[in-house]
JSON list of C-alpha atoms in Angstrom, two decimals:
[
{"chain": "A", "resi": 703, "resn": "MET", "atom": "CA", "xyz": [-6.71, 23.08, -12.71]},
{"chain": "A", "resi": 704, "resn": "GLN", "atom": "CA", "xyz": [-4.04, 22.97, -10.10]},
{"chain": "A", "resi": 705, "resn": "ILE", "atom": "CA", "xyz": [-2.68, 19.61, -8.43]},
{"chain": "A", "resi": 706, "resn": "GLU", "atom": "CA", "xyz": [-1.79, 19.56, -5.13]},
{"chain": "A", "resi": 707, "resn": "GLN", "atom": "CA", "xyz": [1.22, 17.90, -3.35]},
{"chain": "A", "resi": 708, "resn": "LYS", "atom": "CA", "xyz": [1.60, 16.78, -0.63]},
{"chain": "A", "resi": 709, "resn": "LYS", "atom": "CA", "xyz": [4.45, 17.30, 1.53]},
{"chain": "A", "resi": 710, "resn": "THR", "atom": "CA", "xyz": [5.49, 13.73, 3.13]},
{"chain": "A", "resi": 711, "resn": "VAL", "atom": "CA", "xyz": [8.88, 14.07, 5.43]},
{"chain": "A", "resi": 712, "resn": "GLN", "atom": "CA", "xyz": [10.48, 10.65, 5.14]},
{"chain": "A", "resi": 713, "resn": "LEU", "atom": "CA", "xyz": [12.26, 10.28, 8.32]},
{"chain": "A", "resi": 714, "resn": "GLN", "atom": "CA", "xyz": [15.11, 8.05, 7.99]},
{"chain": "A", "resi": 715, "resn": "GLU", "atom": "CA", "xyz": [17.60, 8.93, 10.58]},
{"chain": "A", "resi": 716, "resn": "HIS", "atom": "CA", "xyz": [16.57, 8.54, 14.40]},
{"chain": "A", "resi": 717, "resn": "SER", "atom": "CA", "xyz": [18.50, 9.89, 17.81]},
{"chain": "A", "resi": 718, "resn": "ILE", "atom": "CA", "xyz": [18.88, 10.10, 21.47]},
{"chain": "A", "resi": 719, "resn": "VAL", "atom": "CA", "xyz": [20.64, 12.24, 23.49]},
{"chain": "A", "resi": 720, "resn": "MET", "atom": "CA", "xyz": [20.43, 12.50, 27.32]},
{"chain": "A", "resi": 721, "resn": "TYR", "atom": "CA", "xyz": [21.62, 14.55, 30.01]},
{"chain": "A", "resi": 722, "resn": "ASN", "atom": "CA", "xyz": [22.31, 13.48, 33.48]},
{"chain": "A", "resi": 723, "resn": "ARG", "atom": "CA", "xyz": [18.99, 11.51, 33.26]},
{"chain": "A", "resi": 724, "resn": "LYS", "atom": "CA", "xyz": [17.08, 14.56, 33.96]},
{"chain": "A", "resi": 725, "resn": "LYS", "atom": "CA", "xyz": [16.46, 16.17, 29.51]},
{"chain": "A", "resi": 726, "resn": "MET", "atom": "CA", "xyz": [16.22, 13.97, 26.46]},
{"chain": "A", "resi": 727, "resn": "GLU", "atom": "CA", "xyz": [16.64, 15.05, 23.36]},
{"chain": "A", "resi": 728, "resn": "LEU", "atom": "CA", "xyz": [15.10, 13.12, 20.49]},
{"chain": "A", "resi": 729, "resn": "THR", "atom": "CA", "xyz": [14.70, 13.09, 16.87]},
{"chain": "A", "resi": 730, "resn": "GLY", "atom": "CA", "xyz": [12.67, 10.19, 14.41]},
{"chain": "A", "resi": 731, "resn": "VAL", "atom": "CA", "xyz": [9.65, 10.87, 16.21]},
{"chain": "A", "resi": 732, "resn": "THR", "atom": "CA", "xyz": [6.60, 10.49, 13.68]},
{"chain": "A", "resi": 733, "resn": "GLU", "atom": "CA", "xyz": [3.64, 10.08, 16.51]},
{"chain": "A", "resi": 734, "resn": "VAL", "atom": "CA", "xyz": [3.17, 9.99, 20.49]},
{"chain": "A", "resi": 735, "resn": "VAL", "atom": "CA", "xyz": [0.47, 7.36, 21.28]},
{"chain": "A", "resi": 736, "resn": "GLY", "atom": "CA", "xyz": [0.20, 8.76, 24.89]},
{"chain": "A", "resi": 737, "resn": "PHE", "atom": "CA", "xyz": [1.78, 10.13, 27.95]},
{"chain": "A", "resi": 738, "resn": "SER", "atom": "CA", "xyz": [1.77, 10.98, 32.00]},
{"chain": "A", "resi": 739, "resn": "ASP", "atom": "CA", "xyz": [4.14, 12.37, 33.78]},
{"chain": "A", "resi": 740, "resn": "THR", "atom": "CA", "xyz": [5.71, 9.02, 34.37]},
{"chain": "A", "resi": 741, "resn": "LEU", "atom": "CA", "xyz": [5.70, 7.17, 30.84]},
{"chain": "A", "resi": 742, "resn": "VAL", "atom": "CA", "xyz": [5.60, 8.59, 27.02]},
{"chain": "A", "resi": 743, "resn": "GLU", "atom": "CA", "xyz": [4.77, 6.22, 24.61]},
{"chain": "A", "resi": 744, "resn": "LEU", "atom": "CA", "xyz": [6.00, 7.34, 20.63]},
{"chain": "A", "resi": 745, "resn": "GLN", "atom": "CA", "xyz": [6.50, 5.38, 17.86]},
{"chain": "A", "resi": 746, "resn": "THR", "atom": "CA", "xyz": [9.93, 6.96, 15.94]},
{"chain": "A", "resi": 747, "resn": "CYS", "atom": "CA", "xyz": [10.95, 5.66, 12.47]},
{"chain": "A", "resi": 748, "resn": "MET", "atom": "CA", "xyz": [13.04, 2.53, 14.26]},
{"chain": "A", "resi": 749, "resn": "GLY", "atom": "CA", "xyz": [9.87, 1.50, 16.25]},
{"chain": "A", "resi": 750, "resn": "GLY", "atom": "CA", "xyz": [7.80, 2.00, 19.50]},
{"chain": "A", "resi": 751, "resn": "LEU", "atom": "CA", "xyz": [9.66, 3.36, 22.42]},
{"chain": "A", "resi": 752, "resn": "LEU", "atom": "CA", "xyz": [8.65, 4.32, 25.75]},
{"chain": "A", "resi": 753, "resn": "ILE", "atom": "CA", "xyz": [10.06, 6.31, 28.52]},
{"chain": "A", "resi": 754, "resn": "ARG", "atom": "CA", "xyz": [9.27, 5.76, 31.85]},
{"chain": "A", "resi": 755, "resn": "GLY", "atom": "CA", "xyz": [9.79, 7.84, 34.92]},
{"chain": "A", "resi": 756, "resn": "LYS", "atom": "CA", "xyz": [9.21, 10.84, 37.44]},
{"chain": "A", "resi": 757, "resn": "GLY", "atom": "CA", "xyz": [7.98, 14.23, 36.35]},
{"chain": "A", "resi": 758, "resn": "ILE", "atom": "CA", "xyz": [8.04, 14.00, 33.40]},
{"chain": "A", "resi": 759, "resn": "THR", "atom": "CA", "xyz": [6.79, 16.76, 30.76]},
{"chain": "A", "resi": 760, "resn": "ILE", "atom": "CA", "xyz": [7.08, 17.32, 27.20]},
{"chain": "A", "resi": 761, "resn": "ASN", "atom": "CA", "xyz": [8.48, 20.10, 26.51]},
{"chain": "A", "resi": 762, "resn": "LYS", "atom": "CA", "xyz": [8.95, 20.26, 22.58]},
{"chain": "A", "resi": 763, "resn": "LEU", "atom": "CA", "xyz": [7.11, 18.18, 20.17]},
{"chain": "A", "resi": 764, "resn": "ASN", "atom": "CA", "xyz": [7.13, 18.94, 16.22]},
{"chain": "A", "resi": 765, "resn": "THR", "atom": "CA", "xyz": [5.95, 15.77, 14.28]},
{"chain": "A", "resi": 766, "resn": "GLU", "atom": "CA", "xyz": [6.97, 17.39, 10.87]},
{"chain": "A", "resi": 767, "resn": "THR", "atom": "CA", "xyz": [10.73, 17.27, 11.61]},
{"chain": "A", "resi": 768, "resn": "GLY", "atom": "CA", "xyz": [10.69, 14.29, 14.09]},
{"chain": "A", "resi": 769, "resn": "GLU", "atom": "CA", "xyz": [11.93, 16.55, 17.21]},
{"chain": "A", "resi": 770, "resn": "LEU", "atom": "CA", "xyz": [10.94, 15.89, 21.07]},
{"chain": "A", "resi": 771, "resn": "LYS", "atom": "CA", "xyz": [12.24, 17.21, 24.08]},
{"chain": "A", "resi": 772, "resn": "VAL", "atom": "CA", "xyz": [11.39, 15.50, 27.58]},
{"chain": "A", "resi": 773, "resn": "ASN", "atom": "CA", "xyz": [12.62, 16.14, 31.02]},
{"chain": "A", "resi": 774, "resn": "GLY", "atom": "CA", "xyz": [11.90, 15.48, 34.42]},
{"chain": "A", "resi": 775, "resn": "GLU", "atom": "CA", "xyz": [13.55, 12.22, 36.27]},
{"chain": "A", "resi": 776, "resn": "ILE", "atom": "CA", "xyz": [14.23, 9.41, 33.36]},
{"chain": "A", "resi": 777, "resn": "ALA", "atom": "CA", "xyz": [14.62, 6.12, 34.59]},
{"chain": "A", "resi": 778, "resn": "SER", "atom": "CA", "xyz": [14.24, 3.53, 31.82]},
{"chain": "A", "resi": 779, "resn": "VAL", "atom": "CA", "xyz": [14.52, 3.57, 27.49]},
{"chain": "A", "resi": 780, "resn": "GLN", "atom": "CA", "xyz": [12.73, 0.92, 25.77]},
{"chain": "A", "resi": 781, "resn": "TYR", "atom": "CA", "xyz": [12.21, 0.67, 22.36]},
{"chain": "A", "resi": 782, "resn": "THR", "atom": "CA", "xyz": [9.25, -1.93, 21.11]},
{"chain": "A", "resi": 783, "resn": "ALA", "atom": "CA", "xyz": [8.44, -3.41, 18.02]},
{"chain": "A", "resi": 784, "resn": "LYS", "atom": "CA", "xyz": [7.64, -1.51, 15.28]},
{"chain": "A", "resi": 785, "resn": "LYS", "atom": "CA", "xyz": [4.27, -0.51, 14.53]},
{"chain": "A", "resi": 786, "resn": "LYS", "atom": "CA", "xyz": [1.68, -2.66, 12.86]},
{"chain": "A", "resi": 787, "resn": "ASP", "atom": "CA", "xyz": [-0.77, -1.84, 9.77]},
{"chain": "A", "resi": 788, "resn": "GLY", "atom": "CA", "xyz": [-4.84, -2.84, 9.25]},
{"chain": "A", "resi": 789, "resn": "ILE", "atom": "CA", "xyz": [-7.43, -4.03, 11.01]},
{"chain": "A", "resi": 790, "resn": "PHE", "atom": "CA", "xyz": [-6.37, -7.13, 12.23]},
{"chain": "A", "resi": 791, "resn": "ALA", "atom": "CA", "xyz": [-2.76, -6.34, 13.78]},
{"chain": "A", "resi": 792, "resn": "GLY", "atom": "CA", "xyz": [-3.86, -6.68, 17.26]},
{"chain": "A", "resi": 793, "resn": "LEU", "atom": "CA", "xyz": [-6.35, -9.32, 16.66]},
{"chain": "A", "resi": 794, "resn": "PHE", "atom": "CA", "xyz": [-2.95, -11.72, 15.42]},
{"chain": "A", "resi": 795, "resn": "ARG", "atom": "CA", "xyz": [-0.38, -11.41, 18.33]}
]
């Protein structure tokens, strides 16, 4: 009998590098919640993150390594609270 082992990647480091407000490289990304050409909403190992701007595109996403590359006119970067787990997490705010 062979036992399967799941690979779990523990992302403990998070960084953001921005180049001239036109290009961003992020590490520690666990999930992209939603995106449009004006907003990218994602979860990192340090909590939620919103990237706002114009003409935003996602050029690279690898949730196994936690890497994300974004291009566009970046206007703001805002952290939000850590994601709450559980069925009733959204009910009690």
